[in-house]
Amino acid sequence: MSTMLMLGAPEAAAEAPAGDGGGDEYEAVEGIDRETIECQRSCEAVAARKTASDYEHIVWAYGVLWSLFAIYGLMLWRRGQRLQGDVASLQAKLGRS
Amino acid sequence: MGRLIPVVLLAIAAVVFPLSVETIFLDVGIERQLGTVQKIFYFHVPLAWIMMLYGVVCGIAAAVQLRRQSRGAEAIAIAAGEMVIVAGLGVLITGPIWGHASWGKAWTWDARQISTGLLWLVFVAYVLVRRYGAAGSERLAAALAIFGAVDVPIIYYAVKIWKTTHPSNEVVVSLPPEMWAALWPALGALLATATALVAIRARQELCEMELDDAWVRAEDPSVGTKGETT
């Protein structure tokens, strides 16, 4: 009898049940062999690492992008404040003269 | 009316931006060859378009200002020039981040990268000359802006003329509809934000020019509206 391997319970499927007249009805479970599982796990790990790295890059890219716009917006707001101050001091000067 | 335009554009961006993020991260699928990192495309490409658009706007406005001495054109040229720097910096940072993830190298010195870097440097020079240049340097600045605008078609055709690591221009044209559905909102949000900032900056520049004149007139009432003695 060939040894079968099941994901999560490798020992459980190894032997056929004894007696109870079920001999003819017994059908071995066709599981996935260890090499295939290890190969899949390894591929999944590579894909997970790639996805995590990709998201890290995306977060950096979007963060930089919107930070640039926010910094420029802040600079414009400060410039606006300075202009308002300038207008106020001009008005004060004209009021004095 | 002029004051309302930036407010309306920023309100549009505030509505469209969450929709764009939702479409990019939840609706559109993962591109088979490049993987998840391809999602940078939806902001990197519109940003590059905005950079090129305002490069051309700045060049045209600078040419108009050079010919007609128009204050409006001068203000638009300065505001557009600054937007080229902001958007260009975004392109020059997000591009290498994407390149690092998908090509394994952030900067490959390909023709499109070099021409984009050149455009950015030209507009940095333009803004510096405008800000710190002596009297009469507006003509040099305008020439720089026109030179920068000429670089825009070079960026576009770089992938056709030279062998580059960037994909061809046809890639964007042949995108599947679901990718276009994700690209439009991102473009809309960024373009609305960029245009609102350009409108605010242009208005500030006009205000600054008028304020300068007002100060000169306040100091010496015999001086005319554009600084000339009457």
Tab-separated table of N, CA and C in Angstrom, chain B residues 25-169:
chain	number	residue	atom	x	y	z
B	25	PHE	N	-7.633	50.288	-5.067
B	25	PHE	CA	-7.267	49.216	-4.141
B	25	PHE	C	-8.313	48.119	-3.978
B	26	LEU	N	-9.572	48.436	-4.290
B	26	LEU	CA	-10.605	47.418	-4.065
B	26	LEU	C	-11.238	46.900	-5.351
B	27	ASP	N	-11.330	47.730	-6.378
B	27	ASP	CA	-12.061	47.315	-7.583
B	27	ASP	C	-11.162	46.715	-8.667
B	28	VAL	N	-10.123	47.456	-9.024
B	28	VAL	CA	-9.299	46.994	-10.150
B	28	VAL	C	-8.397	45.827	-9.714
B	29	GLY	N	-8.250	44.869	-10.610
B	29	GLY	CA	-7.463	43.676	-10.272
B	29	GLY	C	-5.969	43.946	-10.246
B	30	ILE	N	-5.216	42.926	-9.818
B	30	ILE	CA	-3.755	43.054	-9.775
B	30	ILE	C	-3.187	42.693	-11.146
B	31	GLU	N	-2.349	43.563	-11.662
B	31	GLU	CA	-1.770	43.340	-12.991
B	31	GLU	C	-0.880	42.089	-12.942
B	32	ARG	N	-1.026	41.219	-13.964
B	32	ARG	CA	-0.417	39.897	-13.895
B	32	ARG	C	1.116	39.937	-13.894
B	33	GLN	N	1.703	40.794	-14.724
B	33	GLN	CA	3.162	40.772	-14.849
B	33	GLN	C	3.873	41.560	-13.747
B	34	LEU	N	3.352	42.742	-13.429
B	34	LEU	CA	4.056	43.606	-12.480
B	34	LEU	C	3.627	43.392	-11.031
B	35	GLY	N	2.472	42.828	-10.835
B	35	GLY	CA	1.997	42.575	-9.466
B	35	GLY	C	1.367	43.813	-8.835
B	36	THR	N	1.282	43.763	-7.510
B	36	THR	CA	0.574	44.812	-6.755
B	36	THR	C	1.194	46.189	-6.956
B	37	VAL	N	2.528	46.232	-7.100
B	37	VAL	CA	3.217	47.529	-7.179
B	37	VAL	C	2.773	48.355	-8.396
B	38	GLN	N	2.152	47.684	-9.378
B	38	GLN	CA	1.683	48.401	-10.574
B	38	GLN	C	0.663	49.471	-10.209
B	39	LYS	N	0.079	49.368	-9.008
B	39	LYS	CA	-0.928	50.354	-8.592
B	39	LYS	C	-0.327	51.764	-8.464
B	40	ILE	N	0.995	51.869	-8.377
B	40	ILE	CA	1.653	53.190	-8.379
B	40	ILE	C	1.366	53.912	-9.700
B	41	PHE	N	1.188	53.137	-10.747
B	41	PHE	CA	0.890	53.667	-12.085
B	41	PHE	C	-0.240	54.696	-12.050
B	42	TYR	N	-1.301	54.412	-11.242
B	42	TYR	CA	-2.504	55.258	-11.251
B	42	TYR	C	-2.250	56.655	-10.688
B	43	PHE	N	-1.111	56.856	-10.040
B	43	PHE	CA	-0.764	58.208	-9.593
B	43	PHE	C	0.476	58.721	-10.308
B	44	HIS	N	1.387	57.828	-10.636
B	44	HIS	CA	2.632	58.245	-11.285
B	44	HIS	C	2.360	58.830	-12.674
B	45	VAL	N	1.537	58.148	-13.457
B	45	VAL	CA	1.277	58.606	-14.839
B	45	VAL	C	0.478	59.920	-14.865
B	46	PRO	N	-0.648	60.045	-14.120
B	46	PRO	CA	-1.335	61.351	-14.113
B	46	PRO	C	-0.433	62.496	-13.649
B	47	LEU	N	0.434	62.196	-12.688
B	47	LEU	CA	1.345	63.232	-12.196
B	47	LEU	C	2.296	63.682	-13.316
B	48	ALA	N	2.760	62.717	-14.096
B	48	ALA	CA	3.646	63.046	-15.226
B	48	ALA	C	2.881	63.887	-16.258
B	49	TRP	N	1.631	63.542	-16.509
B	49	TRP	CA	0.814	64.326	-17.456
B	49	TRP	C	0.626	65.753	-16.945
B	50	ILE	N	0.366	65.885	-15.634
B	50	ILE	CA	0.172	67.219	-15.048
B	50	ILE	C	1.467	68.029	-15.164
B	51	MET	N	2.594	67.374	-14.902
B	51	MET	CA	3.890	68.053	-15.025
B	51	MET	C	4.084	68.572	-16.446
B	52	MET	N	3.775	67.720	-17.428
B	52	MET	CA	3.975	68.129	-18.831
B	52	MET	C	2.971	69.214	-19.224
B	53	LEU	N	1.716	69.070	-18.768
B	53	LEU	CA	0.682	70.071	-19.077
B	53	LEU	C	1.108	71.452	-18.573
B	54	TYR	N	1.537	71.520	-17.300
B	54	TYR	CA	1.903	72.826	-16.752
B	54	TYR	C	3.245	73.318	-17.295
B	55	GLY	N	4.087	72.415	-17.765
B	55	GLY	CA	5.309	72.830	-18.459
B	55	GLY	C	4.955	73.604	-19.716
B	56	VAL	N	3.978	73.077	-20.470
B	56	VAL	CA	3.527	73.740	-21.703
B	56	VAL	C	2.808	75.059	-21.361
B	57	VAL	N	1.948	75.019	-20.332
B	57	VAL	CA	1.218	76.239	-19.917
B	57	VAL	C	2.217	77.333	-19.534
B	58	CYS	N	3.227	76.947	-18.767
B	58	CYS	CA	4.238	77.920	-18.330
B	58	CYS	C	4.984	78.507	-19.533
B	59	GLY	N	5.369	77.656	-20.475
B	59	GLY	CA	6.093	78.119	-21.674
B	59	GLY	C	5.249	79.102	-22.476
B	60	ILE	N	3.963	78.763	-22.693
B	60	ILE	CA	3.076	79.633	-23.482
B	60	ILE	C	2.850	80.956	-22.739
B	61	ALA	N	2.567	80.864	-21.438
B	61	ALA	CA	2.316	82.094	-20.653
B	61	ALA	C	3.562	82.977	-20.629
B	62	ALA	N	4.743	82.358	-20.521
B	62	ALA	CA	5.989	83.141	-20.510
B	62	ALA	C	6.192	83.833	-21.860
B	63	ALA	N	5.848	83.137	-22.955
B	63	ALA	CA	5.979	83.738	-24.291
B	63	ALA	C	5.014	84.917	-24.438
B	64	VAL	N	3.790	84.745	-23.938
B	64	VAL	CA	2.797	85.835	-23.994
B	64	VAL	C	3.284	87.018	-23.160
B	65	GLN	N	3.819	86.709	-21.986
B	65	GLN	CA	4.310	87.780	-21.106
B	65	GLN	C	5.475	88.534	-21.751
B	66	LEU	N	6.323	87.770	-22.431
B	66	LEU	CA	7.485	88.363	-23.106
B	66	LEU	C	7.031	89.310	-24.217
B	67	ARG	N	5.962	88.950	-24.910
B	67	ARG	CA	5.504	89.709	-26.071
B	67	ARG	C	4.595	90.876	-25.661
B	68	ARG	N	3.688	90.610	-24.724
B	68	ARG	CA	2.667	91.632	-24.405
B	68	ARG	C	2.850	92.293	-23.043
B	69	GLN	N	3.856	91.880	-22.289
B	69	GLN	CA	4.066	92.420	-20.934
B	69	GLN	C	2.803	92.279	-20.077
B	70	SER	N	2.117	91.144	-20.237
B	70	SER	CA	0.861	90.936	-19.513
B	70	SER	C	1.127	90.414	-18.107
B	71	ARG	N	0.536	91.085	-17.132
B	71	ARG	CA	0.718	90.657	-15.738
B	71	ARG	C	0.009	89.327	-15.460
B	72	GLY	N	-1.153	89.158	-16.087
B	72	GLY	CA	-1.899	87.911	-15.912
B	72	GLY	C	-1.077	86.729	-16.406
B	73	ALA	N	-0.465	86.902	-17.601
B	73	ALA	CA	0.354	85.827	-18.173
B	73	ALA	C	1.569	85.550	-17.288
B	74	GLU	N	2.141	86.625	-16.737
B	74	GLU	CA	3.313	86.478	-15.864
B	74	GLU	C	2.945	85.670	-14.613
B	75	ALA	N	1.787	86.005	-14.034
B	75	ALA	CA	1.348	85.300	-12.829
B	75	ALA	C	1.072	83.831	-13.127
B	76	ILE	N	0.426	83.569	-14.270
B	76	ILE	CA	0.134	82.161	-14.642
B	76	ILE	C	1.436	81.408	-14.884
B	77	ALA	N	2.400	82.075	-15.550
B	77	ALA	CA	3.686	81.413	-15.838
B	77	ALA	C	4.402	81.024	-14.541
B	78	ILE	N	4.417	81.937	-13.576
B	78	ILE	CA	5.103	81.647	-12.306
B	78	ILE	C	4.399	80.501	-11.566
B	79	ALA	N	3.059	80.582	-11.508
B	79	ALA	CA	2.299	79.546	-10.797
B	79	ALA	C	2.466	78.183	-11.479
B	80	ALA	N	2.390	78.171	-12.814
B	80	ALA	CA	2.543	76.904	-13.554
B	80	ALA	C	3.959	76.354	-13.387
B	81	GLY	N	4.947	77.252	-13.394
B	81	GLY	CA	6.347	76.830	-13.214
B	81	GLY	C	6.546	76.141	-11.869
B	82	GLU	N	5.946	76.705	-10.829
B	82	GLU	CA	6.069	76.080	-9.503
B	82	GLU	C	5.360	74.724	-9.482
B	83	MET	N	4.213	74.630	-10.177
B	83	MET	CA	3.502	73.339	-10.213
B	83	MET	C	4.335	72.279	-10.943
B	84	VAL	N	5.088	72.699	-11.978
B	84	VAL	CA	5.968	71.739	-12.668
B	84	VAL	C	6.990	71.178	-11.673
B	85	ILE	N	7.490	72.054	-10.798
B	85	ILE	CA	8.481	71.594	-9.810
B	85	ILE	C	7.840	70.592	-8.837
B	86	VAL	N	6.635	70.916	-8.351
B	86	VAL	CA	5.961	70.030	-7.381
B	86	VAL	C	5.618	68.686	-8.039
B	87	ALA	N	4.930	68.741	-9.192
B	87	ALA	CA	4.519	67.502	-9.871
B	87	ALA	C	5.748	66.729	-10.360
B	88	GLY	N	6.750	67.473	-10.859
B	88	GLY	CA	7.975	66.831	-11.366
B	88	GLY	C	8.709	66.092	-10.258
B	89	LEU	N	8.767	66.718	-9.076
B	89	LEU	CA	9.421	66.056	-7.939
B	89	LEU	C	8.655	64.777	-7.597
B	90	GLY	N	7.318	64.867	-7.660
B	90	GLY	CA	6.495	63.673	-7.408
B	90	GLY	C	6.799	62.570	-8.404
B	91	VAL	N	6.906	62.943	-9.677
B	91	VAL	CA	7.213	61.949	-10.726
B	91	VAL	C	8.599	61.351	-10.498
B	92	LEU	N	9.562	62.226	-10.168
B	92	LEU	CA	10.949	61.769	-10.011
B	92	LEU	C	11.159	60.954	-8.728
B	93	ILE	N	10.202	61.003	-7.820
B	93	ILE	CA	10.309	60.160	-6.607
B	93	ILE	C	9.479	58.879	-6.771
B	94	THR	N	8.217	59.030	-7.247
B	94	THR	CA	7.376	57.823	-7.364
B	94	THR	C	7.896	56.872	-8.454
B	95	GLY	N	8.484	57.430	-9.512
B	95	GLY	CA	9.028	56.588	-10.598
B	95	GLY	C	10.122	55.650	-10.097
B	96	PRO	N	11.174	56.196	-9.460
B	96	PRO	CA	12.215	55.306	-8.923
B	96	PRO	C	11.694	54.324	-7.865
B	97	ILE	N	10.681	54.726	-7.084
B	97	ILE	CA	10.124	53.778	-6.100
B	97	ILE	C	9.505	52.591	-6.856
B	98	TRP	N	8.769	52.901	-7.912
B	98	TRP	CA	8.161	51.840	-8.735
B	98	TRP	C	9.253	51.020	-9.440
B	99	GLY	N	10.247	51.716	-9.982
B	99	GLY	CA	11.355	51.034	-10.675
B	99	GLY	C	12.111	50.099	-9.739
B	100	HIS	N	12.326	50.553	-8.506
B	100	HIS	CA	13.039	49.729	-7.526
B	100	HIS	C	12.297	48.414	-7.280
B	101	ALA	N	10.962	48.514	-7.244
B	101	ALA	CA	10.162	47.303	-6.985
B	101	ALA	C	10.036	46.412	-8.216
B	102	SER	N	9.867	47.008	-9.405
B	102	SER	CA	9.599	46.144	-10.562
B	102	SER	C	10.814	45.880	-11.448
B	103	TRP	N	11.758	46.824	-11.541
B	103	TRP	CA	12.959	46.576	-12.358
B	103	TRP	C	14.127	46.103	-11.500
B	104	GLY	N	14.008	46.308	-10.178
B	104	GLY	CA	15.123	45.972	-9.280
B	104	GLY	C	16.148	47.083	-9.227
B	105	LYS	N	15.870	48.204	-9.907
B	105	LYS	CA	16.800	49.330	-9.926
B	105	LYS	C	15.992	50.615	-9.974
B	106	ALA	N	16.322	51.558	-9.089
B	106	ALA	CA	15.512	52.772	-9.008
B	106	ALA	C	15.721	53.693	-10.216
B	107	TRP	N	16.956	53.786	-10.674
B	107	TRP	CA	17.273	54.757	-11.740
B	107	TRP	C	18.106	54.053	-12.803
B	108	THR	N	17.627	54.048	-14.039
B	108	THR	CA	18.353	53.310	-15.088
B	108	THR	C	18.973	54.247	-16.136
B	109	TRP	N	18.876	55.551	-15.909
B	109	TRP	CA	19.425	56.547	-16.850
B	109	TRP	C	18.819	56.388	-18.242
B	110	ASP	N	17.571	55.988	-18.329
B	110	ASP	CA	16.982	55.901	-19.674
B	110	ASP	C	16.528	57.282	-20.131
B	111	ALA	N	16.239	57.387	-21.432
B	111	ALA	CA	16.004	58.702	-22.044
B	111	ALA	C	14.819	59.435	-21.410
B	112	ARG	N	13.782	58.690	-21.046
B	112	ARG	CA	12.615	59.360	-20.454
B	112	ARG	C	12.950	59.903	-19.062
B	113	GLN	N	13.735	59.151	-18.299
B	113	GLN	CA	14.125	59.635	-16.969
B	113	GLN	C	15.004	60.876	-17.089
B	114	ILE	N	15.956	60.826	-18.014
B	114	ILE	CA	16.880	61.958	-18.163
B	114	ILE	C	16.133	63.201	-18.643
B	115	SER	N	15.244	63.042	-19.646
B	115	SER	CA	14.527	64.216	-20.157
B	115	SER	C	13.569	64.776	-19.093
B	116	THR	N	13.005	63.901	-18.251
B	116	THR	CA	12.133	64.386	-17.174
B	116	THR	C	12.960	65.138	-16.129
B	117	GLY	N	14.114	64.584	-15.783
B	117	GLY	CA	15.017	65.257	-14.837
B	117	GLY	C	15.453	66.616	-15.363
B	118	LEU	N	15.718	66.659	-16.676
B	118	LEU	CA	16.136	67.915	-17.314
B	118	LEU	C	15.010	68.953	-17.239
B	119	LEU	N	13.783	68.507	-17.533
B	119	LEU	CA	12.626	69.413	-17.467
B	119	LEU	C	12.506	70.007	-16.060
B	120	TRP	N	12.653	69.144	-15.072
B	120	TRP	CA	12.534	69.600	-13.683
B	120	TRP	C	13.609	70.645	-13.359
B	121	LEU	N	14.847	70.358	-13.776
B	121	LEU	CA	15.942	71.295	-13.497
B	121	LEU	C	15.735	72.635	-14.205
B	122	VAL	N	15.221	72.595	-15.442
B	122	VAL	CA	14.977	73.828	-16.196
B	122	VAL	C	13.946	74.695	-15.462
B	123	PHE	N	12.888	74.048	-14.944
B	123	PHE	CA	11.855	74.841	-14.269
B	123	PHE	C	12.302	75.301	-12.872
B	124	VAL	N	13.200	74.534	-12.244
B	124	VAL	CA	13.791	75.021	-10.986
B	124	VAL	C	14.596	76.288	-11.289
B	125	ALA	N	15.372	76.237	-12.399
B	125	ALA	CA	16.157	77.402	-12.811
B	125	ALA	C	15.223	78.583	-13.108
B	126	TYR	N	14.101	78.304	-13.797
B	126	TYR	CA	13.127	79.356	-14.133
B	126	TYR	C	12.615	80.053	-12.866
B	127	VAL	N	12.200	79.244	-11.884
B	127	VAL	CA	11.636	79.821	-10.654
B	127	VAL	C	12.718	80.585	-9.877
B	128	LEU	N	13.943	80.041	-9.867
B	128	LEU	CA	15.029	80.729	-9.154
B	128	LEU	C	15.357	82.072	-9.803
B	129	VAL	N	15.393	82.078	-11.154
B	129	VAL	CA	15.688	83.343	-11.859
B	129	VAL	C	14.561	84.338	-11.603
B	130	ARG	N	13.304	83.864	-11.629
B	130	ARG	CA	12.154	84.756	-11.381
B	130	ARG	C	12.245	85.362	-9.983
B	131	ARG	N	12.666	84.527	-9.030
B	131	ARG	CA	12.647	84.990	-7.646
B	131	ARG	C	13.853	85.851	-7.286
B	132	TYR	N	15.043	85.419	-7.745
B	132	TYR	CA	16.256	86.102	-7.300
B	132	TYR	C	16.950	86.900	-8.402
B	133	GLY	N	16.409	86.852	-9.622
B	133	GLY	CA	17.065	87.545	-10.739
B	133	GLY	C	16.979	89.063	-10.593
B	134	ALA	N	17.973	89.738	-11.164
B	134	ALA	CA	17.993	91.203	-11.115
B	134	ALA	C	16.943	91.749	-12.082
B	135	ALA	N	16.791	93.081	-12.092
B	135	ALA	CA	15.825	93.715	-12.992
B	135	ALA	C	16.149	93.324	-14.438
B	136	GLY	N	15.164	92.978	-15.203
B	136	GLY	CA	15.360	92.596	-16.602
B	136	GLY	C	15.573	91.101	-16.788
B	137	SER	N	15.682	90.365	-15.675
B	137	SER	CA	15.923	88.918	-15.797
B	137	SER	C	14.662	88.150	-16.202
B	138	GLU	N	13.509	88.865	-16.300
B	138	GLU	CA	12.267	88.188	-16.708
B	138	GLU	C	12.413	87.588	-18.101
B	139	ARG	N	13.206	88.269	-18.957
B	139	ARG	CA	13.370	87.778	-20.338
B	139	ARG	C	14.142	86.461	-20.349
B	140	LEU	N	15.178	86.392	-19.508
B	140	LEU	CA	15.957	85.146	-19.399
B	140	LEU	C	15.064	84.037	-18.841
B	141	ALA	N	14.265	84.409	-17.812
B	141	ALA	CA	13.367	83.427	-17.203
B	141	ALA	C	12.361	82.917	-18.235
B	142	ALA	N	11.794	83.835	-19.023
B	142	ALA	CA	10.815	83.434	-20.042
B	142	ALA	C	11.466	82.492	-21.062
B	143	ALA	N	12.717	82.802	-21.430
B	143	ALA	CA	13.425	81.935	-22.384
B	143	ALA	C	13.600	80.530	-21.789
B	144	LEU	N	13.913	80.478	-20.498
B	144	LEU	CA	14.060	79.175	-19.831
B	144	LEU	C	12.746	78.396	-19.843
B	145	ALA	N	11.634	79.112	-19.586
B	145	ALA	CA	10.316	78.455	-19.569
B	145	ALA	C	9.971	77.908	-20.956
B	146	ILE	N	10.276	78.685	-21.992
B	146	ILE	CA	9.993	78.224	-23.366
B	146	ILE	C	10.866	77.000	-23.682
B	147	PHE	N	12.132	77.050	-23.266
B	147	PHE	CA	13.044	75.923	-23.460
B	147	PHE	C	12.515	74.676	-22.739
B	148	GLY	N	11.986	74.901	-21.530
B	148	GLY	CA	11.415	73.789	-20.758
B	148	GLY	C	10.210	73.191	-21.468
B	149	ALA	N	9.355	74.074	-22.027
B	149	ALA	CA	8.157	73.582	-22.732
B	149	ALA	C	8.544	72.747	-23.956
B	150	VAL	N	9.658	73.109	-24.602
B	150	VAL	CA	10.124	72.348	-25.769
B	150	VAL	C	10.562	70.937	-25.355
B	151	ASP	N	10.983	70.805	-24.093
B	151	ASP	CA	11.419	69.494	-23.593
B	151	ASP	C	10.249	68.511	-23.428
B	152	VAL	N	9.019	69.062	-23.326
B	152	VAL	CA	7.854	68.197	-23.095
B	152	VAL	C	7.662	67.153	-24.214
B	153	PRO	N	7.630	67.565	-25.500
B	153	PRO	CA	7.510	66.530	-26.540
B	153	PRO	C	8.690	65.554	-26.560
B	154	ILE	N	9.867	66.033	-26.110
B	154	ILE	CA	11.033	65.123	-26.066
B	154	ILE	C	10.765	64.005	-25.055
B	155	ILE	N	10.159	64.380	-23.913
B	155	ILE	CA	9.819	63.357	-22.900
B	155	ILE	C	8.836	62.358	-23.514
B	156	TYR	N	7.825	62.901	-24.217
B	156	TYR	CA	6.787	62.026	-24.779
B	156	TYR	C	7.368	61.057	-25.810
B	157	TYR	N	8.203	61.595	-26.701
B	157	TYR	CA	8.725	60.752	-27.787
B	157	TYR	C	10.006	59.997	-27.413
B	158	ALA	N	10.528	60.216	-26.196
B	158	ALA	CA	11.788	59.564	-25.792
B	158	ALA	C	11.720	58.050	-25.950
B	159	VAL	N	10.548	57.473	-25.601
B	159	VAL	CA	10.438	56.012	-25.672
B	159	VAL	C	10.334	55.511	-27.111
B	160	LYS	N	10.004	56.421	-28.046
B	160	LYS	CA	9.941	56.014	-29.453
B	160	LYS	C	11.314	56.169	-30.114
B	161	ILE	N	12.007	57.264	-29.727
B	161	ILE	CA	13.283	57.579	-30.384
B	161	ILE	C	14.410	56.686	-29.861
B	162	TRP	N	14.484	56.561	-28.531
B	162	TRP	CA	15.572	55.787	-27.938
B	162	TRP	C	15.061	54.490	-27.320
B	163	LYS	N	15.994	53.573	-27.086
B	163	LYS	CA	15.629	52.324	-26.415
B	163	LYS	C	15.612	52.609	-24.910
B	164	THR	N	14.454	52.409	-24.292
B	164	THR	CA	14.334	52.766	-22.875
B	164	THR	C	13.755	51.605	-22.063
B	165	THR	N	13.936	51.718	-20.742
B	165	THR	CA	13.317	50.713	-19.867
B	165	THR	C	11.832	51.027	-19.651
B	166	HIS	N	11.445	52.278	-19.922
B	166	HIS	CA	10.024	52.639	-19.820
B	166	HIS	C	9.248	51.925	-20.934
B	167	PRO	N	8.006	51.552	-20.659
B	167	PRO	CA	7.211	50.945	-21.738
B	167	PRO	C	6.813	51.998	-22.779
B	168	SER	N	6.330	51.534	-23.928
B	168	SER	CA	5.955	52.478	-24.992
B	168	SER	C	4.681	53.236	-24.615
B	169	ASN	N	4.423	54.336	-25.348
B	169	ASN	CA	3.231	55.156	-25.071
B	169	ASN	C	1.937	54.392	-25.344
